[in-house]
Structures are given as structure tokens and as C-alpha cells.
Coordinates of C-alpha atoms in Angstrom, one line a residue:
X1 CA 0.0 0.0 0.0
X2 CA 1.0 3.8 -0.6
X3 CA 1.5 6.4 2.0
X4 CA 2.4 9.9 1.6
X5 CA 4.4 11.4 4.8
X6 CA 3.7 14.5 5.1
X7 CA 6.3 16.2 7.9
X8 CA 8.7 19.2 8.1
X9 CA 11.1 17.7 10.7
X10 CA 13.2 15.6 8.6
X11 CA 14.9 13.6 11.3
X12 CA 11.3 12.7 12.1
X13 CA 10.2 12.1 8.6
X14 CA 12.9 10.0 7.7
X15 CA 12.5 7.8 10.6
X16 CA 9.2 7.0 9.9
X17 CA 9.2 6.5 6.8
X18 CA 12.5 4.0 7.4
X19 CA 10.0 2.2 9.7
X20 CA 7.0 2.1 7.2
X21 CA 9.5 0.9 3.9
X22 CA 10.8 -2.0 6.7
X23 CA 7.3 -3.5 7.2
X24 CA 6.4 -3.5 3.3
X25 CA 4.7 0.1 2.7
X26 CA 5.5 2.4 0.1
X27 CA 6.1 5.5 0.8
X28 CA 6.5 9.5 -0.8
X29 CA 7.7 12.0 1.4
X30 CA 7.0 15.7 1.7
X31 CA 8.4 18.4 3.6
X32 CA 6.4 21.2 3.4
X33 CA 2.5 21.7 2.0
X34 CA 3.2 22.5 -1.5
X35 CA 5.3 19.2 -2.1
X36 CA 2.6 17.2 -0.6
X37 CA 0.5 18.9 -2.7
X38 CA 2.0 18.4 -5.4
X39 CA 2.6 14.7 -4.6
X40 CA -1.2 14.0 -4.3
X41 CA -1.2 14.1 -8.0
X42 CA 1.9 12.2 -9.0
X43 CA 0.4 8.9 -7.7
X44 CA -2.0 7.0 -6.6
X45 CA -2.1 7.3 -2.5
X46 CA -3.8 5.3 -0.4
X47 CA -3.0 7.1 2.9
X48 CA -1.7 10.8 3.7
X49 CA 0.0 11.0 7.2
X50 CA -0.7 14.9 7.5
X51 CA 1.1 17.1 10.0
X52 CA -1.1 20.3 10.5
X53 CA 2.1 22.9 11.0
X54 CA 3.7 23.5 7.5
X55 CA 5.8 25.8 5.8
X56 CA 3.8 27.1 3.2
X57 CA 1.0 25.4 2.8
X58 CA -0.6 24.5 5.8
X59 CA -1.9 20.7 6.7
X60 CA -5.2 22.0 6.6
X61 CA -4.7 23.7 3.2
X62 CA -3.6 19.9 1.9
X63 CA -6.6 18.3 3.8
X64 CA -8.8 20.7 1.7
X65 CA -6.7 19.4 -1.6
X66 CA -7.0 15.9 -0.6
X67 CA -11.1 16.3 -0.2
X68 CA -11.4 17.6 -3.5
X69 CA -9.7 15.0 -5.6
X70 CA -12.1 12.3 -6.8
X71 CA -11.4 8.9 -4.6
X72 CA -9.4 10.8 -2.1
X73 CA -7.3 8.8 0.1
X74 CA -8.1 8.4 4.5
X75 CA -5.9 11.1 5.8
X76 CA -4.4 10.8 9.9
X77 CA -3.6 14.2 10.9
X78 CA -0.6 14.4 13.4
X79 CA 0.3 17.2 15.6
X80 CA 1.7 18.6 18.7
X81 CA -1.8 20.3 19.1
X82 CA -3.9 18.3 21.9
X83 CA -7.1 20.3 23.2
X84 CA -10.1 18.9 22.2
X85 CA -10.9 21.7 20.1
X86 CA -8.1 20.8 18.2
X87 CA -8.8 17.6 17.2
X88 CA -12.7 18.3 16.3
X89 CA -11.4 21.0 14.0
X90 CA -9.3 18.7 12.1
X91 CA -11.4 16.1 11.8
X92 CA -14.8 18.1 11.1
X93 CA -12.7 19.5 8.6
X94 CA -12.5 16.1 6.5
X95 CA -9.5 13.9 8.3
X96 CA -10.3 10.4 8.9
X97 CA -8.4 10.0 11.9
X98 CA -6.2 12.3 14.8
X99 CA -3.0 11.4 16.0
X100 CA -1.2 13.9 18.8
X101 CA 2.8 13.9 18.9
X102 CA 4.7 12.6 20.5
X103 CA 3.4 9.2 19.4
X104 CA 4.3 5.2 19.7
X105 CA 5.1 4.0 16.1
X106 CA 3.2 0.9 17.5
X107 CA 0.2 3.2 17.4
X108 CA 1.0 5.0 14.3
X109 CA 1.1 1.4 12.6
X110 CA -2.3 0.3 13.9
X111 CA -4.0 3.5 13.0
X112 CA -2.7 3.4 9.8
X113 CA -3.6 -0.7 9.0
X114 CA -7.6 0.3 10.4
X115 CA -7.3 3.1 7.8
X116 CA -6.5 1.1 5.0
X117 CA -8.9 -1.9 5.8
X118 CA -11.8 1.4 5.9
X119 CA -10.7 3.0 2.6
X120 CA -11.2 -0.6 0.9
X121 CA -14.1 -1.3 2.9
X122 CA -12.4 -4.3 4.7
X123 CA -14.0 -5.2 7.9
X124 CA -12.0 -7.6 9.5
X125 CA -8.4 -8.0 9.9
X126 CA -8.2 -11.4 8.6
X127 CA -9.2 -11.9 4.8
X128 CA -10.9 -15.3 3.6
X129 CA -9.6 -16.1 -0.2
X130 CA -10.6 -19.5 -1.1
X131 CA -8.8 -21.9 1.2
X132 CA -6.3 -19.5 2.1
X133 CA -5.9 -17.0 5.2
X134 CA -4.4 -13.1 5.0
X135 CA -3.6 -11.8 8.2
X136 CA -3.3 -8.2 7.4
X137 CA -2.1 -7.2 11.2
X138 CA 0.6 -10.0 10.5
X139 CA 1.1 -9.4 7.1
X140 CA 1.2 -13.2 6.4
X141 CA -0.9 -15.8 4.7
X142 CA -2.0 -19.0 5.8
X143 CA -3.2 -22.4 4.5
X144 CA -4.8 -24.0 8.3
X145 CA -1.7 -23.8 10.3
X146 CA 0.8 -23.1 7.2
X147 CA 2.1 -20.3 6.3
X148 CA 2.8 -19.4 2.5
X149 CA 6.0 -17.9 2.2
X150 CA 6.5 -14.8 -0.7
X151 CA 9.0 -12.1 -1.4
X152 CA 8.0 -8.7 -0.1
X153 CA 6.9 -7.4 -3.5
X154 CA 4.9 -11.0 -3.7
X155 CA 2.8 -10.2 -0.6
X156 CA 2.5 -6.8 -1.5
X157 CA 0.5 -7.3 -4.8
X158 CA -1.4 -10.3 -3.1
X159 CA -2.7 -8.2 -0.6
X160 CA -3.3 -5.6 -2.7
X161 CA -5.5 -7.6 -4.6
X162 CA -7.0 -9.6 -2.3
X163 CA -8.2 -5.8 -0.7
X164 CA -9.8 -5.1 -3.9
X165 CA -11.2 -9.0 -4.2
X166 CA -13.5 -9.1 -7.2
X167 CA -12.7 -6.0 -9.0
X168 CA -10.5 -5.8 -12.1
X169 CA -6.8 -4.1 -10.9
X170 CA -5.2 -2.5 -14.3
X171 CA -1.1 -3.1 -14.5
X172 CA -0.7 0.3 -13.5
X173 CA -3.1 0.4 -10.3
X174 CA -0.7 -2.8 -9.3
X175 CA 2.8 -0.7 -9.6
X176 CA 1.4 2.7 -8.2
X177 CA 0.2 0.9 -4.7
X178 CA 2.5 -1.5 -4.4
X179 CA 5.9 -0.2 -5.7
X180 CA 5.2 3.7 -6.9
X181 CA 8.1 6.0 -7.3
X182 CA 9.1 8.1 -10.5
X183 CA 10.1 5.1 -12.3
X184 CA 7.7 3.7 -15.4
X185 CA 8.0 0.0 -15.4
X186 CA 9.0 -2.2 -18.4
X187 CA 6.3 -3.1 -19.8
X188 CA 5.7 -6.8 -18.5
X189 CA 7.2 -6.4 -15.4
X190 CA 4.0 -6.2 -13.5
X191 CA 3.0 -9.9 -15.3
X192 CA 6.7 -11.3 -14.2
X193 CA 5.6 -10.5 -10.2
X194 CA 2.3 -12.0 -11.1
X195 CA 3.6 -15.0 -12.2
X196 CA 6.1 -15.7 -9.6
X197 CA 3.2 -14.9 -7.4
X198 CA 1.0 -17.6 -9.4
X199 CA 3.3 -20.4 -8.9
X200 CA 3.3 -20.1 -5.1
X201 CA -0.5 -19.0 -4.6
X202 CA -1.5 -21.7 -7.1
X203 CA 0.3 -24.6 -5.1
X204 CA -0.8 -23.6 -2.0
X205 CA -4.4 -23.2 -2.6
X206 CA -4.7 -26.1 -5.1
X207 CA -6.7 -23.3 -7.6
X208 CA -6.0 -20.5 -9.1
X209 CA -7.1 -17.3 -7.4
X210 CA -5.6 -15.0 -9.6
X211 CA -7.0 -14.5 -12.9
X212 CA -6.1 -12.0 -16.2
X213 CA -8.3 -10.3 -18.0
X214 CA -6.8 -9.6 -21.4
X215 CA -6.4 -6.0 -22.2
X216 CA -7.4 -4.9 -18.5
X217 CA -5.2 -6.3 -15.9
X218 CA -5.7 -9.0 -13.0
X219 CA -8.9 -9.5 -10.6
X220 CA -8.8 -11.7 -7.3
X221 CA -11.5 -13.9 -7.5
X222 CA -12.3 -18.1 -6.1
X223 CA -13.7 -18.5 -9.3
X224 CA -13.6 -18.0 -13.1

């Protein structure tokens, strides 16, 4: 999944978003409102980690950016602000969630895993896909007791699927959330990951659960 970091403090920034690459996230940084700005259309993002006191731009002027854009990504605001008032103003004005500074990264992580599962209207945190088990707290999947063992980038465009189970996921939704950056892709490098990913899904679950759909892309479904 893709987060945008949002955060002036760049000793803070950058530790946090070390700690988000290490557990499989993507993430695009920005320092001040403009960039984030900015960075909200070079990408699809699926959560903004907002800090409310910018240069520039402030937090709220990209929480008004983000609310404009069609689909917008769950935004968690985070600041050193901590009256009450505070937090209804920034989430009456459109953030999904409140976070005050100084923070656990435990806490950080769980708020943002309950704000992906809402933005893909996922209620639990374990996913059912055929015979097989995603834990999306443990970021593992399971066949009963046995656990199916992929790459990073593997798990990262199963569970990206799986989130979107039943919907047709084009080549380029697949690299933007689970990979992003500047970089363009060759052009069948999406179908390489998929296949790897095939091999090992395939086996485990005794069907196919992944299935193309020429000219479009992939869709996760336990059936043709």
C-alpha cells in the first residue's frame, strides 16, 4: 500500500518512513504543504500521514486538496496540538483520523492498517480467499496452520488484490500501490511478479485465485 508522509522535521520524517519501507509500505515523502500537494497528483495514494504545522501550505490547506480529488485517500492528521478543540477542528474538517505527537510508532502502525482496511471497505483483519488465510495485522498468509512464504513485493500485490477482491486491478493500479516512485516499469514487469506470485499461490491453494483479464489487468476472485 501507498502512504504519503507529510512532515517538516526531517529527522522525524525520515525515521518514519524507514520504519514504514521495513514493514512492506511504500512510501513518498514531503516536507512542506506545496510538495505534498504536489505529490497528491503524482500517484496513486492510499494514505496521507498529514502534520497540521507546515511551511507554506498549511496541513489543513492539503486536507482541503485531498477532499477535492475524486477517490481521495483516509488522511491521519498528526500534531503537537492536543485540546479537544483541536482535534474536532481537524477532523470536522475532512481527516479520517487524529493522532497527537509525540506518538508510539506501535500506534502510528495500527491506525494506519484500520485506515487502510476502511478505505477498501475491509472489515476484519483477517481476509478469507478461497482456502487461504491473510492476516493483514501479520502481514502473512495462511493455509490452516501453514504459512505461504513470498517475497515482499509477492505479498505486497497479493494483498493488494485480495483488498480489492472481485474488482479488475489494471497493470498500473498494481505498480502505483505496491511499488510507486518516479520510475515507469517495463512493460511486463507487473505480469513477471504476477507469475512468480502464481506459482506459489497456485500450489498452496490447489486453484487459481488470480486470474487475467486480457487487455485490463488482474482480478482476485475463487472462481472464473
Amino acid at each position: 500500500m501507498r502512504i504519503l508522509l507529510v512532515e517538516d522535521f526531517r529527522p522525524l520524517r525520515n525515521s518514519i518512513a524507514q520504519a514504514l519501507r521495513e514493514v512492506g509500505y511504500v512510501v513518498d515523502e514531503a516536507g512542506d504543504g506545496r510538495a505534498a500537494i504536489w505529490s497528491l497528483g503524482n500517484g496513486q495514494i492510499d494514505v496521507v500521514v498529514l502534520d497540521v504545522m507546515l511551511p507554506g501550505n498549511s496541513g489543513f490547506d492539503v486536507l482541503k486538496a485531498i477532499r477535492a480529488k475524486p477517490n481521495p485517500p483516509t488522511v491521519l492528521m498528526c500534531t503537537a496540538k492536543d485540546t479537544v478543540d483541536d482535534r474536532v477542528t481537524g477532523l470536522d474538517a475532512g481527516a479520517d483520523d487524529y493522532l497527537v505527537k509525540p506518538f508510539a510508532l506501535e500506534e502510528l502502525m495500527a491506525r494506519l492498517r484500520a485506515l487502510i482496511r476502511r478505505r477498501y471497505c475491509v472489515g476484519s483483519t483477517i481476509l478469507q480467499i478461497g482456502p487461504l488465510a491473510l492476516d493483514l495485522n501479520a502481514r502473512r498468509i495462511y493455509r490452516n496452520n501453514s504459512e505461504v512464504l513470498l517475497s515482499a513485493s509477492e505479498y505486497a500485490i497479493f494483498e493488494y488484490l485480495a483488498m480489492r477482491k472481485g474488482q479488475v486491478v489494471s497493470r498500473s493500479d498494481i505498480w502505483d500501490h505496491t511499488h510507486g516512485g518516479d520510475s515507469v516499469p517495463e512493460s511486463n514487469v507487473v505480469d513477471v511478479f504476477i507469475g512468480l506470485l502464481r506459482r506459489k499461490i497456485d500450489a498452496a491453494a490447489g486453484c487459481r485465485l488470480i486470474h487475467t483479464r486480457r487487455g485490463l489487468g488482474y482480478v482476485m476472485a475463487e472462481t472464473e
